[in-house]
């Protein structure tokens, strides 16, 4: 009887032991798409998923879908509170049995700053490497060009941002307003930006954000050297316009976020955890050979 109970207990535990303890398989990857895109477009995230699976056999790749359908997922990249999106993603990651041993993540464009919020807010399961592909870590001040066929949406977005990027109505609904960073209205940004100012510790220091970000093994930032869509491209390496004007940019190392080390980025930099990669080409124009040579190593 006792032996039977023991056996049953062991059998119940077996999947847990094998599942959580088995580190022989590749580290899973979580992907978050950019503006106007979706989880599963075969020409964008579907393609990335496919080439990663080819290069790393057996890898589990989760391309995040925000909402229940692909159309909703695409719409939510324009019109949903980003804090709610991050909460939803954290919930998905916590429940996914394949991710419980930890994962790497790769965000495209705005997905890059959204996944950083996940790293800062949701330490479990642990994120190992965060790869931001053209992400706007210090936000944007302008939409010089918009991707693909969504130009009418972009015209509307510009109008909303002009009308009042930091009003409650616009902040709550328009994704791009939530990482709108106006260097001429730095105080308004710090006070009313519901997403970016929060994760960038503009309203005081959340020690957990700092601790969780510093727990990353590597934070890789890819900047497109000929980017005509992101204003300013320096934001892809966590730099931005020097406050009070919109011409001259400063690198991360000259921002107060770094010198005051409000987010742990200075310590991460000194520990060799920040990786700054530059690639020739316009926004998200990633040559596949470059991807293999420079990104795949961080997924292995
Ligand atoms: C561990 O994971 C690998 C890859 O997923 C699998 O092939 C192997 O059978 C697993 N080992 C055990 C003991 O479950
Ligand atoms: C892209 O930008 C880099 C760095 O500024 C420059 O050296 C290169 O010539 C540019 N390439 C093209 C195709 O414009």
Short mmCIF file of C-alpha atoms and ligand atoms in Angstrom, two decimals:
data_model
loop_
_atom_site.label_atom_id
_atom_site.label_comp_id
_atom_site.label_asym_id
_atom_site.label_seq_id
_atom_site.Cartn_x
_atom_site.Cartn_y
_atom_site.Cartn_z
CA UNK A 1 0.00 0.00 0.00
CA UNK A 2 2.68 2.40 1.04
CA UNK A 3 4.71 1.39 -1.97
CA UNK A 4 1.75 2.01 -4.25
CA UNK A 5 1.20 5.46 -2.83
CA UNK A 6 4.85 6.20 -3.28
CA UNK A 7 4.69 5.02 -6.88
CA UNK A 8 1.64 7.16 -7.59
CA UNK A 9 3.36 10.18 -6.07
CA UNK A 10 6.39 9.57 -8.22
CA UNK A 11 4.31 9.21 -11.36
CA UNK A 12 2.54 12.46 -10.61
CA UNK A 13 5.83 14.25 -10.12
CA UNK A 14 7.50 12.73 -13.15
CA UNK A 15 6.22 15.19 -15.79
CA UNK A 16 7.17 18.12 -13.57
CA UNK A 17 10.67 16.83 -13.01
CA UNK A 18 11.21 16.08 -16.67
CA UNK A 19 9.52 19.24 -17.88
CA UNK A 20 11.13 21.80 -15.63
CA UNK A 21 14.43 20.04 -15.15
CA UNK A 22 15.11 19.15 -18.75
CA UNK A 23 17.45 21.83 -20.02
CA UNK A 24 18.89 19.81 -22.85
CA UNK A 25 16.44 21.26 -25.39
CA UNK A 26 16.95 24.71 -26.93
CA UNK A 27 15.79 27.79 -25.02
CA UNK A 28 12.32 28.82 -26.28
CA UNK A 29 11.79 32.12 -28.08
CA UNK A 30 8.97 34.64 -27.69
CA UNK A 31 8.41 37.14 -30.51
CA UNK A 32 6.37 40.37 -30.43
CA UNK A 33 5.55 41.94 -33.80
CA UNK A 34 5.54 45.62 -34.72
CA UNK A 35 2.94 48.24 -35.64
CA UNK A 36 0.40 47.20 -38.28
CA UNK A 37 1.73 43.65 -38.28
CA UNK A 38 0.43 40.43 -36.72
CA UNK A 39 1.71 37.27 -35.10
CA UNK A 40 1.44 35.09 -38.13
CA UNK A 41 1.92 36.93 -41.39
CA UNK A 42 3.97 34.45 -43.49
CA UNK A 43 5.96 37.35 -44.97
CA UNK A 44 7.03 38.81 -41.61
CA UNK A 45 6.78 37.09 -38.20
CA UNK A 46 5.82 33.77 -39.81
CA UNK A 47 9.01 33.95 -41.84
CA UNK A 48 11.15 34.81 -38.80
CA UNK A 49 9.61 31.90 -36.88
CA UNK A 50 10.35 29.57 -39.79
CA UNK A 51 14.01 30.53 -40.22
CA UNK A 52 14.64 30.34 -36.46
CA UNK A 53 13.09 26.86 -36.39
CA UNK A 54 15.27 25.83 -39.31
CA UNK A 55 18.46 27.08 -37.65
CA UNK A 56 17.64 25.76 -34.18
CA UNK A 57 15.87 22.40 -34.58
CA UNK A 58 13.41 21.58 -31.83
CA UNK A 59 13.08 25.17 -30.60
CA UNK A 60 9.68 26.30 -29.32
CA UNK A 61 8.79 29.68 -30.86
CA UNK A 62 5.78 31.64 -29.64
CA UNK A 63 4.79 34.57 -31.84
CA UNK A 64 2.50 36.68 -29.67
CA UNK A 65 -1.04 37.39 -30.82
CA UNK A 66 -2.75 40.23 -28.97
CA UNK A 67 -6.45 39.44 -29.18
CA UNK A 68 -8.30 36.46 -30.52
CA UNK A 69 -7.99 36.94 -34.26
CA UNK A 70 -5.26 38.13 -36.60
CA UNK A 71 -7.28 41.22 -37.53
CA UNK A 72 -7.72 42.08 -33.85
CA UNK A 73 -4.02 41.50 -33.28
CA UNK A 74 -3.21 44.01 -36.04
CA UNK A 75 -5.76 46.57 -34.79
CA UNK A 76 -4.46 46.26 -31.25
CA UNK A 77 -1.03 47.35 -32.49
CA UNK A 78 -2.65 50.77 -33.01
CA UNK A 79 -5.59 50.99 -30.64
CA UNK A 80 -5.10 49.25 -27.32
CA UNK A 81 -3.71 50.33 -23.98
CA UNK A 82 -0.12 49.02 -23.96
CA UNK A 83 -0.14 48.39 -20.21
CA UNK A 84 -3.11 46.07 -20.74
CA UNK A 85 -1.28 44.37 -23.59
CA UNK A 86 1.75 43.74 -21.39
CA UNK A 87 -0.46 42.34 -18.61
CA UNK A 88 -2.12 40.02 -21.10
CA UNK A 89 1.24 38.83 -22.43
CA UNK A 90 2.57 38.22 -18.90
CA UNK A 91 -0.46 36.06 -18.25
CA UNK A 92 0.11 34.09 -21.45
CA UNK A 93 3.79 33.50 -20.61
CA UNK A 94 3.03 32.44 -17.04
CA UNK A 95 0.55 29.84 -18.27
CA UNK A 96 2.57 28.42 -21.15
CA UNK A 97 4.07 25.10 -19.97
CA UNK A 98 6.81 25.33 -22.61
CA UNK A 99 8.24 28.52 -21.12
CA UNK A 100 8.51 27.62 -17.48
CA UNK A 101 12.25 27.03 -17.62
CA UNK A 102 12.81 30.51 -19.07
CA UNK A 103 12.96 31.96 -22.58
CA UNK A 104 14.64 34.46 -24.90
CA UNK A 105 12.62 37.22 -26.50
CA UNK A 106 12.78 39.22 -29.69
CA UNK A 107 10.69 42.31 -30.34
CA UNK A 108 10.29 44.00 -33.69
CA UNK A 109 9.99 47.79 -33.74
CA UNK A 110 7.50 48.82 -31.00
CA UNK A 111 7.48 45.15 -29.89
CA UNK A 112 11.05 45.85 -28.70
CA UNK A 113 10.00 48.33 -26.01
CA UNK A 114 6.88 46.27 -25.17
CA UNK A 115 9.00 43.19 -24.41
CA UNK A 116 11.29 45.30 -22.23
CA UNK A 117 8.19 46.16 -20.19
CA UNK A 118 7.52 42.42 -19.90
CA UNK A 119 11.09 41.89 -18.63
CA UNK A 120 10.69 44.67 -16.06
CA UNK A 121 7.21 43.78 -14.86
CA UNK A 122 7.06 39.98 -15.09
CA UNK A 123 10.16 38.22 -13.79
CA UNK A 124 8.57 34.78 -13.91
CA UNK A 125 9.15 32.81 -16.04
CA UNK A 126 12.58 34.40 -16.48
CA UNK A 127 13.61 36.11 -19.71
CA UNK A 128 17.27 35.42 -20.54
CA UNK A 129 18.15 37.53 -23.58
CA UNK A 130 16.08 40.45 -24.84
CA UNK A 131 16.61 41.38 -28.47
CA UNK A 132 15.13 44.66 -29.63
CA UNK A 133 15.07 44.87 -33.43
CA UNK A 134 14.62 48.54 -34.26
CA UNK A 135 12.67 49.11 -31.00
CA UNK A 136 12.18 52.71 -29.86
CA UNK A 137 13.49 52.46 -26.32
CA UNK A 138 13.26 56.22 -25.72
CA UNK A 139 10.12 56.66 -27.79
CA UNK A 140 9.56 58.67 -30.94
CA UNK A 141 8.93 62.27 -31.87
CA UNK A 142 7.41 62.01 -35.33
CA UNK A 143 6.17 59.48 -37.82
CA UNK A 144 8.15 60.37 -40.92
CA UNK A 145 6.97 57.33 -42.84
CA UNK A 146 4.63 54.52 -42.07
CA UNK A 147 5.01 50.90 -43.07
CA UNK A 148 3.21 49.43 -46.04
CA UNK A 149 -0.46 49.95 -46.67
CA UNK A 150 -1.40 51.63 -43.43
CA UNK A 151 -0.59 55.19 -44.52
CA UNK A 152 -4.16 56.45 -44.04
CA UNK A 153 -4.06 55.17 -40.46
CA UNK A 154 -0.74 56.97 -40.00
CA UNK A 155 -2.19 60.28 -41.20
CA UNK A 156 -4.92 59.89 -38.62
CA UNK A 157 -2.38 59.00 -35.91
CA UNK A 158 -0.35 62.14 -36.70
CA UNK A 159 -3.48 64.23 -36.35
CA UNK A 160 -4.30 62.69 -32.96
CA UNK A 161 -0.75 63.24 -31.71
CA UNK A 162 -0.87 66.87 -32.81
CA UNK A 163 -4.22 67.37 -31.12
CA UNK A 164 -2.98 66.12 -27.79
CA UNK A 165 -0.68 63.16 -27.39
CA UNK A 166 -0.70 63.50 -23.62
CA UNK A 167 -4.44 63.84 -23.08
CA UNK A 168 -6.12 61.01 -21.24
CA UNK A 169 -8.37 60.04 -24.14
CA UNK A 170 -5.49 59.71 -26.60
CA UNK A 171 -3.10 58.03 -24.14
CA UNK A 172 -5.64 55.38 -23.21
CA UNK A 173 -6.36 54.31 -26.76
CA UNK A 174 -3.59 55.16 -29.17
CA UNK A 175 -0.58 52.88 -28.87
CA UNK A 176 1.85 55.28 -30.53
CA UNK A 177 0.89 58.10 -28.13
CA UNK A 178 1.98 55.87 -25.27
CA UNK A 179 5.58 56.01 -26.46
CA UNK A 180 5.36 59.54 -27.84
CA UNK A 181 8.27 61.46 -26.37
CA UNK A 182 8.15 65.19 -27.02
CA UNK A 183 11.56 66.69 -26.16
CA UNK A 184 9.98 70.18 -26.14
CA UNK A 185 7.42 69.09 -23.53
CA UNK A 186 9.58 66.89 -21.34
CA UNK A 187 7.52 67.62 -18.22
CA UNK A 188 4.21 66.74 -19.83
CA UNK A 189 5.74 63.53 -21.14
CA UNK A 190 7.05 62.58 -17.72
CA UNK A 191 3.73 63.30 -16.08
CA UNK A 192 1.18 61.97 -18.55
CA UNK A 193 2.79 59.25 -20.66
CA UNK A 194 1.06 56.16 -19.29
CA UNK A 195 3.52 53.65 -20.71
CA UNK A 196 7.00 54.81 -21.74
CA UNK A 197 7.55 57.29 -18.91
CA UNK A 198 6.62 54.54 -16.49
CA UNK A 199 8.99 51.86 -17.79
CA UNK A 200 11.76 54.47 -18.20
CA UNK A 201 11.50 55.47 -14.53
CA UNK A 202 10.56 59.09 -15.26
CA UNK A 203 8.29 59.41 -12.23
CA UNK A 204 10.51 57.94 -9.58
CA UNK A 205 12.36 54.67 -9.28
CA UNK A 206 10.61 51.33 -9.17
CA UNK A 207 13.34 49.13 -7.72
CA UNK A 208 11.69 46.00 -9.10
CA UNK A 209 11.94 47.31 -12.67
CA UNK A 210 15.64 47.83 -12.12
CA UNK A 211 16.23 44.47 -10.48
CA UNK A 212 14.25 42.58 -13.12
CA UNK A 213 15.92 44.29 -16.09
CA UNK A 214 19.36 43.70 -14.60
CA UNK A 215 18.55 39.99 -14.32
CA UNK A 216 18.75 39.71 -18.12
CA UNK A 217 21.82 37.98 -19.49
CA UNK A 218 22.00 40.24 -22.54
CA UNK A 219 19.99 43.18 -23.78
CA UNK A 220 20.68 43.40 -27.50
CA UNK A 221 19.61 46.52 -29.39
CA UNK A 222 19.65 46.51 -33.17
CA UNK A 223 19.63 49.89 -34.89
CA UNK A 224 18.92 50.34 -38.60
CA UNK A 225 21.63 52.70 -39.79
CA UNK A 226 19.51 54.13 -42.62
CA UNK A 227 16.17 54.19 -40.82
CA UNK A 228 13.71 56.68 -42.35
CA UNK A 229 10.71 55.59 -40.27
CA UNK A 230 11.86 56.10 -36.71
CA UNK A 231 12.42 59.61 -35.41
CA UNK A 232 15.09 59.72 -34.07
CA UNK A 233 16.85 56.45 -35.01
CA UNK A 234 19.08 57.02 -31.93
CA UNK A 235 16.12 55.75 -29.89
CA UNK A 236 16.88 52.24 -31.18
CA UNK A 237 20.09 52.35 -29.10
CA UNK A 238 18.30 54.04 -26.19
CA UNK A 239 19.51 57.51 -27.14
CA UNK A 240 17.25 60.49 -27.79
CA UNK A 241 17.00 64.19 -28.56
CA UNK A 242 18.72 66.34 -26.02
CA UNK A 243 15.93 67.92 -23.97
CA UNK A 244 14.45 71.20 -25.15
CA UNK A 245 15.09 70.79 -28.89
CA UNK A 246 14.58 68.26 -31.65
CA UNK A 247 17.78 68.37 -33.71
CA UNK A 248 20.71 67.11 -31.72
CA UNK A 249 20.62 63.61 -30.26
CA UNK A 250 22.62 62.18 -27.37
CA UNK A 251 23.60 58.55 -26.87
CA UNK A 252 22.28 56.53 -23.95
CA UNK A 253 25.48 57.10 -21.99
CA UNK A 254 24.79 60.87 -21.89
CA UNK A 255 21.18 60.62 -20.69
CA UNK A 256 20.23 61.11 -17.04
CA UNK A 257 18.56 57.69 -17.13
CA UNK A 258 22.07 56.28 -17.51
CA UNK A 259 24.15 58.69 -15.42
CA UNK A 260 21.69 58.41 -12.51
CA UNK A 261 21.37 54.68 -13.30
CA UNK A 262 17.64 54.75 -12.64
CA UNK A 263 17.11 51.53 -14.60
CA UNK A 264 20.39 49.71 -13.99
CA UNK A 265 21.53 50.30 -17.58
CA UNK A 266 24.86 51.74 -16.47
CA UNK A 267 25.61 48.67 -14.38
CA UNK A 268 24.48 46.41 -17.21
CA UNK A 269 26.71 48.30 -19.64
CA UNK A 270 29.74 47.94 -17.36
CA UNK A 271 28.99 44.23 -16.93
CA UNK A 272 28.97 43.80 -20.72
CA UNK A 273 25.26 43.00 -20.83
CA UNK A 274 24.29 45.70 -23.33
CA UNK A 275 24.96 44.85 -26.97
CA UNK A 276 24.61 47.58 -29.58
CA UNK A 277 24.36 46.27 -33.14
CA UNK A 278 24.04 48.39 -36.27
CA UNK A 279 22.82 47.11 -39.59
CA UNK A 280 22.75 48.96 -42.90
CA UNK A 281 19.32 49.50 -44.34
CA UNK A 282 15.93 51.03 -43.64
CA UNK A 283 13.57 50.10 -40.81
CA UNK A 284 13.23 46.32 -40.33
CA UNK A 285 15.15 45.60 -43.54
CA UNK A 286 17.13 42.73 -42.09
CA UNK A 287 19.34 40.81 -44.49
CA UNK A 288 18.86 37.14 -43.68
CA UNK A 289 22.59 36.34 -43.65
CA UNK A 290 23.10 39.18 -41.17
CA UNK A 291 20.35 37.75 -39.00
CA UNK A 292 21.99 34.32 -39.03
CA UNK A 293 25.43 35.70 -38.20
CA UNK A 294 24.44 38.29 -35.58
CA UNK A 295 21.14 37.27 -33.97
CA UNK A 296 21.02 33.47 -34.00
CA UNK A 297 24.05 33.26 -31.64
CA UNK A 298 21.96 35.01 -28.94
CA UNK A 299 19.24 32.38 -29.31
CA UNK A 300 21.47 29.36 -28.90
C1 LIG B 1 14.63 16.56 -22.99
O1 LIG B 1 14.26 17.40 -24.08
C2 LIG B 1 14.72 16.93 -25.31
C3 LIG B 1 14.42 17.99 -26.38
O2 LIG B 1 13.11 18.49 -26.26
C4 LIG B 1 14.08 15.57 -25.61
O3 LIG B 1 14.55 15.10 -26.84
C5 LIG B 1 14.46 14.60 -24.51
O4 LIG B 1 13.80 13.37 -24.73
C6 LIG B 1 14.09 15.15 -23.15
N1 LIG B 1 14.61 14.27 -22.11
C7 LIG B 1 13.86 13.78 -21.17
C8 LIG B 1 14.55 12.94 -20.17
O5 LIG B 1 12.66 13.99 -21.13
C1 LIG B 2 23.66 53.86 -44.25
O1 LIG B 2 24.18 54.56 -43.14
C2 LIG B 2 25.56 54.33 -42.92
C3 LIG B 2 25.94 54.98 -41.61
O2 LIG B 2 25.48 56.30 -41.53
C4 LIG B 2 26.34 54.85 -44.10
O3 LIG B 2 27.72 54.62 -43.90
C5 LIG B 2 25.86 54.12 -45.37
O4 LIG B 2 26.49 54.67 -46.49
C6 LIG B 2 24.37 54.24 -45.53
N1 LIG B 2 23.96 53.36 -46.59
C7 LIG B 2 23.08 53.72 -47.53
C8 LIG B 2 22.72 52.68 -48.51
O5 LIG B 2 22.58 54.84 -47.55
#
